[in-house]
PDB file of C-alpha atoms and ligand atoms in Angstrom:
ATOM      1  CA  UNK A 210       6.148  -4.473 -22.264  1.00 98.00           C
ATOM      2  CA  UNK A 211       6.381  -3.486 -18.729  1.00 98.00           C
ATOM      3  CA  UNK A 212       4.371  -4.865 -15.644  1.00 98.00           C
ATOM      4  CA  UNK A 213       3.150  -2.585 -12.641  1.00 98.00           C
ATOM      5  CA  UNK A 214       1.419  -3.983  -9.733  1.00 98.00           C
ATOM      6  CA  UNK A 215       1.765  -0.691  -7.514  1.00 98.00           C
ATOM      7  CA  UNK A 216      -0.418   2.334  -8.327  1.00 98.00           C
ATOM      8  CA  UNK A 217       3.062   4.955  -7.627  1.00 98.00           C
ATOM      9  CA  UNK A 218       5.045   3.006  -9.674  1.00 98.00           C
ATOM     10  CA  UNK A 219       2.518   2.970 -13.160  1.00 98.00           C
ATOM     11  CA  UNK A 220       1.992   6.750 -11.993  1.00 98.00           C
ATOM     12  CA  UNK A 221       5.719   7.360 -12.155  1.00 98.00           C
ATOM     13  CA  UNK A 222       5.525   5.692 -15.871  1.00 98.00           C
ATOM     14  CA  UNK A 223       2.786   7.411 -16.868  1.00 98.00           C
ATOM     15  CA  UNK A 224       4.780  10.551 -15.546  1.00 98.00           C
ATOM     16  CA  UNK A 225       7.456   9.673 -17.656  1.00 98.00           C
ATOM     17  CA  UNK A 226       5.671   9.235 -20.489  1.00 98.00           C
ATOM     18  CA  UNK A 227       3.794  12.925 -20.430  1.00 98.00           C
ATOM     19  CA  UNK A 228       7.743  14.715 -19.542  1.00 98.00           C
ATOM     20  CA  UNK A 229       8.645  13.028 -23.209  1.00 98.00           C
ATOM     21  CA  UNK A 230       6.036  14.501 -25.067  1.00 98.00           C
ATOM     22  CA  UNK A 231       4.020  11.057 -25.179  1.00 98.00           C
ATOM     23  CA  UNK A 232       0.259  10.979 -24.873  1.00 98.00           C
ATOM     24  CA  UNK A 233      -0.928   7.836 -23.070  1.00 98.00           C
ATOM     25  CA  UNK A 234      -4.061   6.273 -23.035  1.00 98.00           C
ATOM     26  CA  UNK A 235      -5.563   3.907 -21.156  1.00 99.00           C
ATOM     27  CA  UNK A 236      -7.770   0.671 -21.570  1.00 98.00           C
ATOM     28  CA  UNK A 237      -9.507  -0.637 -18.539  1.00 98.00           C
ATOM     29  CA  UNK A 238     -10.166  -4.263 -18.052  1.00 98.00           C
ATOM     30  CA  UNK A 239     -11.031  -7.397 -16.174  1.00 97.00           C
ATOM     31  CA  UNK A 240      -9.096  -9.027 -18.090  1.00 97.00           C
ATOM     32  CA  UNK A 241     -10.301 -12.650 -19.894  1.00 94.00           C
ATOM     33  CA  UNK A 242      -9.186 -10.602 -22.879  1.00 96.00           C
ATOM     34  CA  UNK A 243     -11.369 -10.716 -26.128  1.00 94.00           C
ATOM     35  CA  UNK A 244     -10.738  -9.187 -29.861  1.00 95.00           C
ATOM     36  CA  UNK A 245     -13.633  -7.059 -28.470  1.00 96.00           C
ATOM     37  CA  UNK A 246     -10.713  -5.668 -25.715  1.00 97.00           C
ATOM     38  CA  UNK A 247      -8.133  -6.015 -28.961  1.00 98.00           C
ATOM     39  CA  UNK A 248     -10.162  -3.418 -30.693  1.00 97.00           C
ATOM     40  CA  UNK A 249     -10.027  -1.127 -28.017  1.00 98.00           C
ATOM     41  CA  UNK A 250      -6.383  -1.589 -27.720  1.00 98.00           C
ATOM     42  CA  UNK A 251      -6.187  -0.578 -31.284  1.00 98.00           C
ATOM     43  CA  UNK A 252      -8.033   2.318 -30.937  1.00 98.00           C
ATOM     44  CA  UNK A 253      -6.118   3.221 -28.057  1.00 98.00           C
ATOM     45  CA  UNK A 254      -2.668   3.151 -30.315  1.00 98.00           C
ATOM     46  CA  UNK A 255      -4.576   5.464 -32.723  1.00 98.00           C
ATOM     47  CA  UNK A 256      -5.248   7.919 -29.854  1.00 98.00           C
ATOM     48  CA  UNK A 257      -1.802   7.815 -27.544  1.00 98.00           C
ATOM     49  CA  UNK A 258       1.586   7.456 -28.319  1.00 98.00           C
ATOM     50  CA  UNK A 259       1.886   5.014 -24.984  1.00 98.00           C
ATOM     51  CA  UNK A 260      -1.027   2.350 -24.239  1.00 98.00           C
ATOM     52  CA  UNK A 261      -1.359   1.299 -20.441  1.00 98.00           C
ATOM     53  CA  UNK A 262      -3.900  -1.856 -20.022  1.00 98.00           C
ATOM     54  CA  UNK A 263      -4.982  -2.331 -16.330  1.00 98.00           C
ATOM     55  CA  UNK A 264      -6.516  -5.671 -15.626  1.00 98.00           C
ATOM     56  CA  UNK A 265      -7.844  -5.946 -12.374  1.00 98.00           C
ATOM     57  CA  UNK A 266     -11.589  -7.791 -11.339  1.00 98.00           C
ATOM     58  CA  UNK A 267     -13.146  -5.251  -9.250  1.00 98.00           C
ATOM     59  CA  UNK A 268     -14.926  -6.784  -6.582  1.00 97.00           C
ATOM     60  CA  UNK A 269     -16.648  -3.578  -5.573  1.00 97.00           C
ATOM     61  CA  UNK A 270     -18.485  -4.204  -8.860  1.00 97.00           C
ATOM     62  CA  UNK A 271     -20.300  -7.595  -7.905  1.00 94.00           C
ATOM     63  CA  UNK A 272     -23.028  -8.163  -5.901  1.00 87.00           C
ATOM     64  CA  UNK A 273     -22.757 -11.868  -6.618  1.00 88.00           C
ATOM     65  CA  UNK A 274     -20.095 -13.754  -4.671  1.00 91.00           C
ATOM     66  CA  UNK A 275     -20.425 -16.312  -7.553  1.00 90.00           C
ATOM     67  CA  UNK A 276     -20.231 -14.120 -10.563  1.00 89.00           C
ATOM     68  CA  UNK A 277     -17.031 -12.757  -8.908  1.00 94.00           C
ATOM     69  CA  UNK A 278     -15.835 -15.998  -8.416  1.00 93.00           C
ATOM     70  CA  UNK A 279     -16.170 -17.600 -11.586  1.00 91.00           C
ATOM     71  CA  UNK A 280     -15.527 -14.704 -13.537  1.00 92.00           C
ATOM     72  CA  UNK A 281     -12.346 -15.775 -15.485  1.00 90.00           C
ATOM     73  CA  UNK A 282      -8.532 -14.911 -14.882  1.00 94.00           C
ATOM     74  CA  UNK A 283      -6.536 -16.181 -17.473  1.00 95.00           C
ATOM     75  CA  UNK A 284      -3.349 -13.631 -16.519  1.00 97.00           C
ATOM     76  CA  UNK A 285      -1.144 -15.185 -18.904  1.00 97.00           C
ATOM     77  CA  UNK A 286      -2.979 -15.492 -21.678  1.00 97.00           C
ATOM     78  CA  UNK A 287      -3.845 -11.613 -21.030  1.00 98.00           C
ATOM     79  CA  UNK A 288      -0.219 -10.365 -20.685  1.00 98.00           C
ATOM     80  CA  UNK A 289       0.655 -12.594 -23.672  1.00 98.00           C
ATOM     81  CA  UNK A 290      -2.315 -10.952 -26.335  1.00 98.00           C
ATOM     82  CA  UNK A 291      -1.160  -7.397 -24.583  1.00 98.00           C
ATOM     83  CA  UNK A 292       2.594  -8.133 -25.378  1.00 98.00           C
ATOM     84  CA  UNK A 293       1.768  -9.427 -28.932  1.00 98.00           C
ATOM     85  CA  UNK A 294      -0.927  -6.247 -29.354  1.00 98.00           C
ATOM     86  CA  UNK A 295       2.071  -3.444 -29.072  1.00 98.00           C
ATOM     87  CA  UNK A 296       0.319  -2.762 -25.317  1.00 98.00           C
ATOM     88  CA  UNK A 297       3.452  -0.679 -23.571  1.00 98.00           C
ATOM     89  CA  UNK A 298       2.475  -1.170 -19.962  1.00 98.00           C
ATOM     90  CA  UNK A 299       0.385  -3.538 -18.207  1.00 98.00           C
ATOM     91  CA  UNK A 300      -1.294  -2.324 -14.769  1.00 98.00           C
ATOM     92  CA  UNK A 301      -2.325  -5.433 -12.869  1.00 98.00           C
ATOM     93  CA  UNK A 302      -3.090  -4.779  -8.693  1.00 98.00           C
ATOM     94  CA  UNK A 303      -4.052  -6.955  -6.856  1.00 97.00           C
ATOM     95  CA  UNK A 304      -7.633  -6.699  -4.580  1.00 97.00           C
ATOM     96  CA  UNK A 305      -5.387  -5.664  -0.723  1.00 97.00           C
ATOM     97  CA  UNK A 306      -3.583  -3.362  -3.236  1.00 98.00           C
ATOM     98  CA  UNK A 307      -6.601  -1.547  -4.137  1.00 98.00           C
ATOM     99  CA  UNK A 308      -8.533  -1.912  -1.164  1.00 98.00           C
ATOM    100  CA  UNK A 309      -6.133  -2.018   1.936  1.00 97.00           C
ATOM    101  CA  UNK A 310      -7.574  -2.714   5.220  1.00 98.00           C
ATOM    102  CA  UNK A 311      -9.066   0.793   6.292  1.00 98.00           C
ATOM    103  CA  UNK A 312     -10.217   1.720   2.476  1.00 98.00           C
ATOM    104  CA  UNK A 313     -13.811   3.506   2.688  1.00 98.00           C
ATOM    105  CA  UNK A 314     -14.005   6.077   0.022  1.00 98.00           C
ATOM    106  CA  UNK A 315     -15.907   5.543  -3.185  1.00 98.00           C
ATOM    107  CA  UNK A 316     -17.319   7.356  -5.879  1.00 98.00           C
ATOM    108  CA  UNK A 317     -21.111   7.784  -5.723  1.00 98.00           C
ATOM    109  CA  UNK A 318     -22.697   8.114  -8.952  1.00 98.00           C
ATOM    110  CA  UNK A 319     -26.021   9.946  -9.522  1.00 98.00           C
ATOM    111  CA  UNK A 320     -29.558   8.793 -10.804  1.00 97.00           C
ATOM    112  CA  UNK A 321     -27.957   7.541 -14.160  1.00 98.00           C
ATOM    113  CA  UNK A 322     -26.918   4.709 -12.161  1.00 98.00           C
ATOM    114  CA  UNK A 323     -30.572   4.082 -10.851  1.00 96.00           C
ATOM    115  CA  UNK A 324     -31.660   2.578 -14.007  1.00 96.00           C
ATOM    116  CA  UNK A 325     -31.642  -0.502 -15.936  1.00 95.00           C
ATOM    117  CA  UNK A 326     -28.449  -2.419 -14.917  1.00 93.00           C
ATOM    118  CA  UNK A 327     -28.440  -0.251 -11.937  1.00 95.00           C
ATOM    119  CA  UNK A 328     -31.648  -1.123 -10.497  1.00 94.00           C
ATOM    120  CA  UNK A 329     -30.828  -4.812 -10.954  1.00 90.00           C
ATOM    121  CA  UNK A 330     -27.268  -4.932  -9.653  1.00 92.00           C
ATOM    122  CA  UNK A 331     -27.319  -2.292  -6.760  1.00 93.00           C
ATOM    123  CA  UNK A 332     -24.316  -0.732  -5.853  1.00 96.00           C
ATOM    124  CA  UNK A 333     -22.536  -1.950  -9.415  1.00 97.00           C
ATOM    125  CA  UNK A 334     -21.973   1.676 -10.745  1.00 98.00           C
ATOM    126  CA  UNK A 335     -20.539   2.720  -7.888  1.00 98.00           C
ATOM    127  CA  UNK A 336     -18.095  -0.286  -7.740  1.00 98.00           C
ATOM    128  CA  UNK A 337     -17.722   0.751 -11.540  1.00 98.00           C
ATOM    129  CA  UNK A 338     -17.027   4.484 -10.854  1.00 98.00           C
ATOM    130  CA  UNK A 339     -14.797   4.056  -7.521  1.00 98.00           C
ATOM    131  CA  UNK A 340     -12.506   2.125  -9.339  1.00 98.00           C
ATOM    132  CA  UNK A 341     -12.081   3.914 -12.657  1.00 99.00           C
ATOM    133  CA  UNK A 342     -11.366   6.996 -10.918  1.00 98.00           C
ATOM    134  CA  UNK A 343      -8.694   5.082  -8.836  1.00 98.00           C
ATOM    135  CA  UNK A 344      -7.303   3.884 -12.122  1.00 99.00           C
ATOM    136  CA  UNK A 345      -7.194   7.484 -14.023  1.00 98.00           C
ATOM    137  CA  UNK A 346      -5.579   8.614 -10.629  1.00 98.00           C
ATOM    138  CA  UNK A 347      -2.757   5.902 -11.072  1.00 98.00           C
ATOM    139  CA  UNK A 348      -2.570   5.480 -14.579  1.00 98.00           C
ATOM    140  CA  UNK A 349      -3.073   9.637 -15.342  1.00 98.00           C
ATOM    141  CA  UNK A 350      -4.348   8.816 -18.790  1.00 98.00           C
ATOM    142  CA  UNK A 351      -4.611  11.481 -21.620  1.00 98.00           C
ATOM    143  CA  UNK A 352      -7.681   9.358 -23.170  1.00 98.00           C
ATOM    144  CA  UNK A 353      -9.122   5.987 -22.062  1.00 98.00           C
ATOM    145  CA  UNK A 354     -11.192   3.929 -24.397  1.00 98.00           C
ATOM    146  CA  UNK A 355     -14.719   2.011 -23.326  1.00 98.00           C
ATOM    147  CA  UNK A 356     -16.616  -0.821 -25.293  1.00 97.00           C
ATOM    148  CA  UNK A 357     -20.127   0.779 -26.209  1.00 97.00           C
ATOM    149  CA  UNK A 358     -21.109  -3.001 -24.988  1.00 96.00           C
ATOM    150  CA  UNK A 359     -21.768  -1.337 -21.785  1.00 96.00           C
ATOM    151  CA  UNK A 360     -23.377   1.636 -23.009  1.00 96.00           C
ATOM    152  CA  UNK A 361     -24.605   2.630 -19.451  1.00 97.00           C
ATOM    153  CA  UNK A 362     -21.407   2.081 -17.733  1.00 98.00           C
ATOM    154  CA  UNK A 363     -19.669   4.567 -20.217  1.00 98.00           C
ATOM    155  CA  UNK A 364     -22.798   7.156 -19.678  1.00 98.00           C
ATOM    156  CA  UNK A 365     -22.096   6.971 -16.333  1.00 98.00           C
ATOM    157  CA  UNK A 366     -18.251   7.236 -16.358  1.00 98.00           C
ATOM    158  CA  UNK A 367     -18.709  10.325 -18.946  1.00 98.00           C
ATOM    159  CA  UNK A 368     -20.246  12.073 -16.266  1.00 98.00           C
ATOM    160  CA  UNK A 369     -18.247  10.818 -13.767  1.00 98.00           C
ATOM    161  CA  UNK A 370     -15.284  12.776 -15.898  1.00 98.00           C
ATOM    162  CA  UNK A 371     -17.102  16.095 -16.478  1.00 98.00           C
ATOM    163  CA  UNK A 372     -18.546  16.172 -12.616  1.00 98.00           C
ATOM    164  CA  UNK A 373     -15.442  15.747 -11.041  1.00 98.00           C
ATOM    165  CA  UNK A 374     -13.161  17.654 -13.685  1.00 98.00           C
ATOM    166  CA  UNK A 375     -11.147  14.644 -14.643  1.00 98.00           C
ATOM    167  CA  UNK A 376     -10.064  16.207 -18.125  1.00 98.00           C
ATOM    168  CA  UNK A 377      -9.944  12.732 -19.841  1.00 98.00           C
ATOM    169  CA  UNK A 378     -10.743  12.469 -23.526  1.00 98.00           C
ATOM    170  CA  UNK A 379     -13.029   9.026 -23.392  1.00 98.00           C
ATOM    171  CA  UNK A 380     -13.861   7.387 -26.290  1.00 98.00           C
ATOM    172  CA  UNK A 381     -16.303   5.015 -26.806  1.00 97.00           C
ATOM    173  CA  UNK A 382     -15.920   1.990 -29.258  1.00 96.00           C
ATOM    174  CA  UNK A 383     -18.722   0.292 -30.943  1.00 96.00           C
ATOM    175  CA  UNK A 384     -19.427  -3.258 -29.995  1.00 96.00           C
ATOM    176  CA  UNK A 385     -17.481  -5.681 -31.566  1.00 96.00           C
ATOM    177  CA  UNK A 386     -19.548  -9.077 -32.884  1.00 97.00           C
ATOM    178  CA  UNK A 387     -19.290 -12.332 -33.932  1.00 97.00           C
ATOM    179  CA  UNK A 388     -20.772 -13.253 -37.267  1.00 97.00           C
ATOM    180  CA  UNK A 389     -23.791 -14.293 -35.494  1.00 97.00           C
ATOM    181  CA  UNK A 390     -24.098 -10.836 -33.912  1.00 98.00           C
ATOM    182  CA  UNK A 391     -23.956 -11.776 -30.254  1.00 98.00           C
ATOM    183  CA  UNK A 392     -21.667  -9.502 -29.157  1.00 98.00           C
ATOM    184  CA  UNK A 393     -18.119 -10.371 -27.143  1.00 97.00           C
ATOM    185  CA  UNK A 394     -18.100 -10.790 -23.972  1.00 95.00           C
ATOM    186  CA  UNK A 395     -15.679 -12.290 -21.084  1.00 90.00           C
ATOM    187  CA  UNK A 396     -18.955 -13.836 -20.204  1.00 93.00           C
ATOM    188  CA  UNK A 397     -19.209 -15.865 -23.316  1.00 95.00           C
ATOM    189  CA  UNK A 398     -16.463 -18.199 -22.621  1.00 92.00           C
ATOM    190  CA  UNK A 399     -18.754 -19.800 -19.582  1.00 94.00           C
ATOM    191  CA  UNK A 400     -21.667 -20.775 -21.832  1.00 97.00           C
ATOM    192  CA  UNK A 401     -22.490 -24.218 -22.981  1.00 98.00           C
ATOM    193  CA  UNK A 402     -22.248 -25.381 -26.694  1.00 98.00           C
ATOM    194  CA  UNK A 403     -25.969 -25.201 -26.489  1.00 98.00           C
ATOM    195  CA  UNK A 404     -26.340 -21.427 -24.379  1.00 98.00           C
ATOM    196  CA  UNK A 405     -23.686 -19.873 -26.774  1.00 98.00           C
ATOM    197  CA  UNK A 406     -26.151 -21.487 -30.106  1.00 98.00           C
ATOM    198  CA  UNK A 407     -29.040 -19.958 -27.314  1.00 98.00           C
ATOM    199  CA  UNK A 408     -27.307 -16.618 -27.167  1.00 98.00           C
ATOM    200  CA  UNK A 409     -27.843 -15.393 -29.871  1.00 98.00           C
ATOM    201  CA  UNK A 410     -31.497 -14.441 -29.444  1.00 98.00           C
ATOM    202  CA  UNK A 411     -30.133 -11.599 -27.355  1.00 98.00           C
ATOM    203  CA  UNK A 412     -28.734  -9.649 -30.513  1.00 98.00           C
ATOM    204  CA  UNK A 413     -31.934 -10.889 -32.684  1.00 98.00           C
ATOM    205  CA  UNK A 414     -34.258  -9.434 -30.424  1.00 98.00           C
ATOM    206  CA  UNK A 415     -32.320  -5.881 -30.859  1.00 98.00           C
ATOM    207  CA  UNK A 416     -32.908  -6.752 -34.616  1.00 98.00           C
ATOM    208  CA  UNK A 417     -36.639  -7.100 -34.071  1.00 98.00           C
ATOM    209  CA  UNK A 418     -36.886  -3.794 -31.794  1.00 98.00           C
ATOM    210  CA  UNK A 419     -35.189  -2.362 -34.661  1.00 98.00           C
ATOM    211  CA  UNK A 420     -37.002  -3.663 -37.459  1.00 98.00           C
ATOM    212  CA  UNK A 421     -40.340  -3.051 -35.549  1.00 98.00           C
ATOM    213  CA  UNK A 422     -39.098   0.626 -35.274  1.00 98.00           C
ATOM    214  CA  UNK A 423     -37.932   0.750 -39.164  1.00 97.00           C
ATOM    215  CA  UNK A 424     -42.098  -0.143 -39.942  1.00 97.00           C
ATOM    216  CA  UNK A 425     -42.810   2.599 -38.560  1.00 97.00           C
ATOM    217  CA  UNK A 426     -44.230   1.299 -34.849  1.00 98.00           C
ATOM    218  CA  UNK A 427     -43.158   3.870 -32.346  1.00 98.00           C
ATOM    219  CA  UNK A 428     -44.980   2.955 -29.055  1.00 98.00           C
ATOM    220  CA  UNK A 429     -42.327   1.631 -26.738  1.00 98.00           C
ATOM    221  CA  UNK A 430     -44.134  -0.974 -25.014  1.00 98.00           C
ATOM    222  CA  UNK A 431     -45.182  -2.540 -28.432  1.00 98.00           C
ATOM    223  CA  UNK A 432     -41.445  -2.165 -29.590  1.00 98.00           C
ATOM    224  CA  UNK A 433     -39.918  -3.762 -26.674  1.00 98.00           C
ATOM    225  CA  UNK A 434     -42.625  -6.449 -26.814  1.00 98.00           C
ATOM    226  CA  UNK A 435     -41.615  -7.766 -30.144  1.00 98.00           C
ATOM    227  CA  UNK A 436     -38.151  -8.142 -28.747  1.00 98.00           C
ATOM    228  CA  UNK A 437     -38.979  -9.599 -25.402  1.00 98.00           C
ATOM    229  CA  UNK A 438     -40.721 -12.318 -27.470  1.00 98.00           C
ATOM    230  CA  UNK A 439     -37.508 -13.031 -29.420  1.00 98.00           C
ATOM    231  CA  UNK A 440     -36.245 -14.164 -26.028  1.00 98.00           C
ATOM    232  CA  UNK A 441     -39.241 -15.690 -24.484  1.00 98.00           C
ATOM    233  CA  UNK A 442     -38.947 -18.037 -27.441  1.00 98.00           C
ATOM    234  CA  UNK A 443     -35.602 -19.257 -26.729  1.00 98.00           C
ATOM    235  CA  UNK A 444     -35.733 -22.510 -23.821  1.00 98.00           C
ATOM    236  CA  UNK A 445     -32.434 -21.822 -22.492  1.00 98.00           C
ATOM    237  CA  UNK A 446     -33.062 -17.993 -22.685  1.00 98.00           C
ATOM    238  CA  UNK A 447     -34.695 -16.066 -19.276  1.00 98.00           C
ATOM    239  CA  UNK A 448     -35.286 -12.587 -20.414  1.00 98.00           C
ATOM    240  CA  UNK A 449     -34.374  -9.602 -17.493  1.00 96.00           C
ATOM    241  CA  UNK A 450     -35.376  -6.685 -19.316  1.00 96.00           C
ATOM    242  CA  UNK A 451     -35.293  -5.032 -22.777  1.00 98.00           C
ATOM    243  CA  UNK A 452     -35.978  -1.242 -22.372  1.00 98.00           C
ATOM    244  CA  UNK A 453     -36.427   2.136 -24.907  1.00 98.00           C
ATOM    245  CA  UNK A 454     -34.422   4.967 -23.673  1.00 98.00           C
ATOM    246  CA  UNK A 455     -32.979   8.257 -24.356  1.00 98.00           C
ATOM    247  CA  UNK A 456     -29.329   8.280 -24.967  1.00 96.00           C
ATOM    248  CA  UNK A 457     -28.303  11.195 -22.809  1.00 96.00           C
ATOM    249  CA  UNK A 458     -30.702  10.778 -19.578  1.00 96.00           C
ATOM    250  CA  UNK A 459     -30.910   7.010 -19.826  1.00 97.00           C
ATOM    251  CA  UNK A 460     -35.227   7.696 -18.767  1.00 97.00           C
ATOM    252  CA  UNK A 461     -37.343   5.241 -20.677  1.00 98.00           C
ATOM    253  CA  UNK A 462     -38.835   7.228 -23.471  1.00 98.00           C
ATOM    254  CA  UNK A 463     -42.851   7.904 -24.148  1.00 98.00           C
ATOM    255  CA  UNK A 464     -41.830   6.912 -27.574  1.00 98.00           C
ATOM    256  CA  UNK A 465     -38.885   5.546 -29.779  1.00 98.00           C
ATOM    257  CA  UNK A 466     -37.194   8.049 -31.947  1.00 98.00           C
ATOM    258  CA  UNK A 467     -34.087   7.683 -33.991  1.00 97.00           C
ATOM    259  CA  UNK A 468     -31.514   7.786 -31.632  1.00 97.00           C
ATOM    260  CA  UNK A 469     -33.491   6.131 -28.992  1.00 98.00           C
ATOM    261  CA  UNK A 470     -31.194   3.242 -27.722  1.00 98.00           C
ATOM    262  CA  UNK A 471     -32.807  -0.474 -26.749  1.00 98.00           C
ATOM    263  CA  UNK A 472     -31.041  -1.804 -23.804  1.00 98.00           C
ATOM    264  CA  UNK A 473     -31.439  -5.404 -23.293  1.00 98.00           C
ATOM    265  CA  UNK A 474     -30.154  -8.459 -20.570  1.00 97.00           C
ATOM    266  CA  UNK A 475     -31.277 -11.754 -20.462  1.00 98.00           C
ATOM    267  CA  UNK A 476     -29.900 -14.627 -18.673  1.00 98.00           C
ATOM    268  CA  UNK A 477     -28.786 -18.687 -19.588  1.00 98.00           C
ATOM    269  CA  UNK A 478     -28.376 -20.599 -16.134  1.00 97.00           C
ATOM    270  CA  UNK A 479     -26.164 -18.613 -13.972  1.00 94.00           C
ATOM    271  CA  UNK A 480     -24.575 -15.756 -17.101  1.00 94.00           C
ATOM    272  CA  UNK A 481     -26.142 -12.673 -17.582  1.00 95.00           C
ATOM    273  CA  UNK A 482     -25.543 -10.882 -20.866  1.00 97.00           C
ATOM    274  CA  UNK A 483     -26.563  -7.441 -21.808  1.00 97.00           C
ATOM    275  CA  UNK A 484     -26.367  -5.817 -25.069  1.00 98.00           C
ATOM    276  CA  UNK A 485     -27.796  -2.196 -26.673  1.00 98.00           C
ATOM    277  CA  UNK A 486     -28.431  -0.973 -30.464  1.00 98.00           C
ATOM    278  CA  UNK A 487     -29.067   2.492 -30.733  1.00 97.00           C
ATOM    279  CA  UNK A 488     -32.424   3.059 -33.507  1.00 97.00           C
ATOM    280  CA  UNK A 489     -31.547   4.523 -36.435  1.00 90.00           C
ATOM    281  CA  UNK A 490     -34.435   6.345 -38.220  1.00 70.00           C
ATOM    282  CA  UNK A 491     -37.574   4.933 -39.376  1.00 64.00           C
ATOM    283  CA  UNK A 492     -39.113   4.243 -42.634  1.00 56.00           C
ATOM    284  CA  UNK A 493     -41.844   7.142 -42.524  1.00 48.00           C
ATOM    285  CA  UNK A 494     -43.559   6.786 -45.973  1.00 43.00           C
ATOM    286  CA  UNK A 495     -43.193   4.467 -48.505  1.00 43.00           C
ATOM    287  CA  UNK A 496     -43.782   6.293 -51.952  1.00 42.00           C
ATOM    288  CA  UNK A 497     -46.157   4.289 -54.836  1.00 36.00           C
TER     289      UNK A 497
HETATM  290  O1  PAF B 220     -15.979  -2.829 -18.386  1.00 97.61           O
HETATM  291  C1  PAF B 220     -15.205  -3.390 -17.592  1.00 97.61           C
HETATM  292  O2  PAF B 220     -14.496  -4.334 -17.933  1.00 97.61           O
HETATM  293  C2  PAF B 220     -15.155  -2.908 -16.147  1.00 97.61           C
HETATM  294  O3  PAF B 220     -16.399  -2.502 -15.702  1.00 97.61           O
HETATM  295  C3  PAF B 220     -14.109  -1.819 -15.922  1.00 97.61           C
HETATM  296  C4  PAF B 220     -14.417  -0.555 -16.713  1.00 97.61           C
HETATM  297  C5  PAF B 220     -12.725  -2.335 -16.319  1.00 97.61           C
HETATM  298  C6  PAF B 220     -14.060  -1.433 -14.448  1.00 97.61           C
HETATM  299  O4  PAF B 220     -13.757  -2.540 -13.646  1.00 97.61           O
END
């Protein structure tokens, strides 16, 4: 497995790879690597003949000085699952690499990042979007590969793609879970024995929007209300927000439709996790 550091250098590889005949695809990360991250790795091999991770925490994304700071780094644990996963290359910058003294361009994203997550963590997408443009631009990917985990983050960087011509194939990968259903995150790995057991109201109250929505209940408030109490009824749980919205515009909806997708985040102490289920259809009549 090789190791790059320098954005011309992993472009050069990447070069190399295309003048073979070898399609490459890329997996961004933050590393703190997960079998969530292993599955996209996976799907990445089914997609590329060459698989480039890039592990890099983004400060542009946090607006927390202490998120960024505790978020974990376990580099060698990373570049040891990547070398054991068949990963080819490893893309791993450091911060003054990717944002020399005098950096000031970014990547504004539009009113898709205005919403949910958006509204509560200003200036995240466009953290998000500046650097996964700076990472196609280095890495020159064929396809990259998204958890559906962050189902707004890959709306965003879908239209990030088509706006600005990128000509990546992305493909999104659904959520992987433990047998609990709370669904992997880098996040997990800072809860208590107690927040993780906690945690795993946030995937039950998805259950509940969706099995409010399967009985045939279609008024959003009333849907996101049985969820929301899923939460409220956990001690070590503080709901954020549990919304109904379209797919494609990310709006809240006037009411829940299959395909309408709950988007949910809730907090325990200091660690915010999100999570999403997409509504499959309702039960409409029940025959006798
Ligand atoms: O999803 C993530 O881990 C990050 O937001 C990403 C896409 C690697 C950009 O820093």
């Amino acid at each position: 497995m090789q190791q790059f550091d320098q954005p011309s250098v992993v472009a050069a590889w990447s070069d190399q790879q295309r003048v073979a005949g070898r399609r490459v695809a890329l997996v961004p990360t933050m590393g703190a690597l997960h079998e969530g991250h292993l599955a996209l790795i996976a799907c990445a091999r089914e997609h590329a003949d060459s698989v480039v991770v890039s592990i890099f925490v983004n400060p542009l994304q946090f607006n927390r000085a202490d998120d960024f700071d505790r978020y974990p780094r376990p580099i060698d644990d990373d570049l040891a699952l990547c070398a054991a996963h068949g990963v080819d290359a490893v893309y791993a910058p450091v911060a003054a690499t990717m944002y020399p003294p005098g950096f000031e361009t970014h990547i504004e994203p539009g009113p898709l990042a205005d919403v949910l997550e958006g509204a509560q963590r200003p200036g995240h997408f466009r953290g998000v979007t500046t650097v996964v443009a700076k990472l196609f631009l280095a890495t020159r990917p064929h396809v990259a590969v998204f958890g559906e985990k962050d189902f707004q983050q890959l709306t965003i960087i879908r239209r990030m793609n088509v706006d600005l011509d990128m000509g990546v194939h992305i493909v999104g990968m659904p959520t992987v879970r433990e047998p609990d259903g709370l669904a992997l995150s880098s996040r997990n790995r800072r809860l208590t024995p107690a927040q993780r057991a906690a945690a795993v109201c946030v995937p039950r109250s998805l259950q509940a929007v969706a099995d409010a929505f399967g009985a045939g209940v279609t008024d959003p408030a009333v849907v996101a209300a049985t969820g929301r109490a899923v939460v409220d009824a956990e001690p070590l749980a503080r709901f954020e927000h549990l919304e109904l919205v379209d797919p494609v515009s990310l709006q809240p909806v006037q009411r829940v439709v299959a395909g309408t997708v709950a988007v949910t985040a809730a907090w325990f102490d200091d660690i915010r996790l999100i999570d999403n289920r997409s509504l499959a259809s309702a039960v409409t009549s029940v025959a006798t």
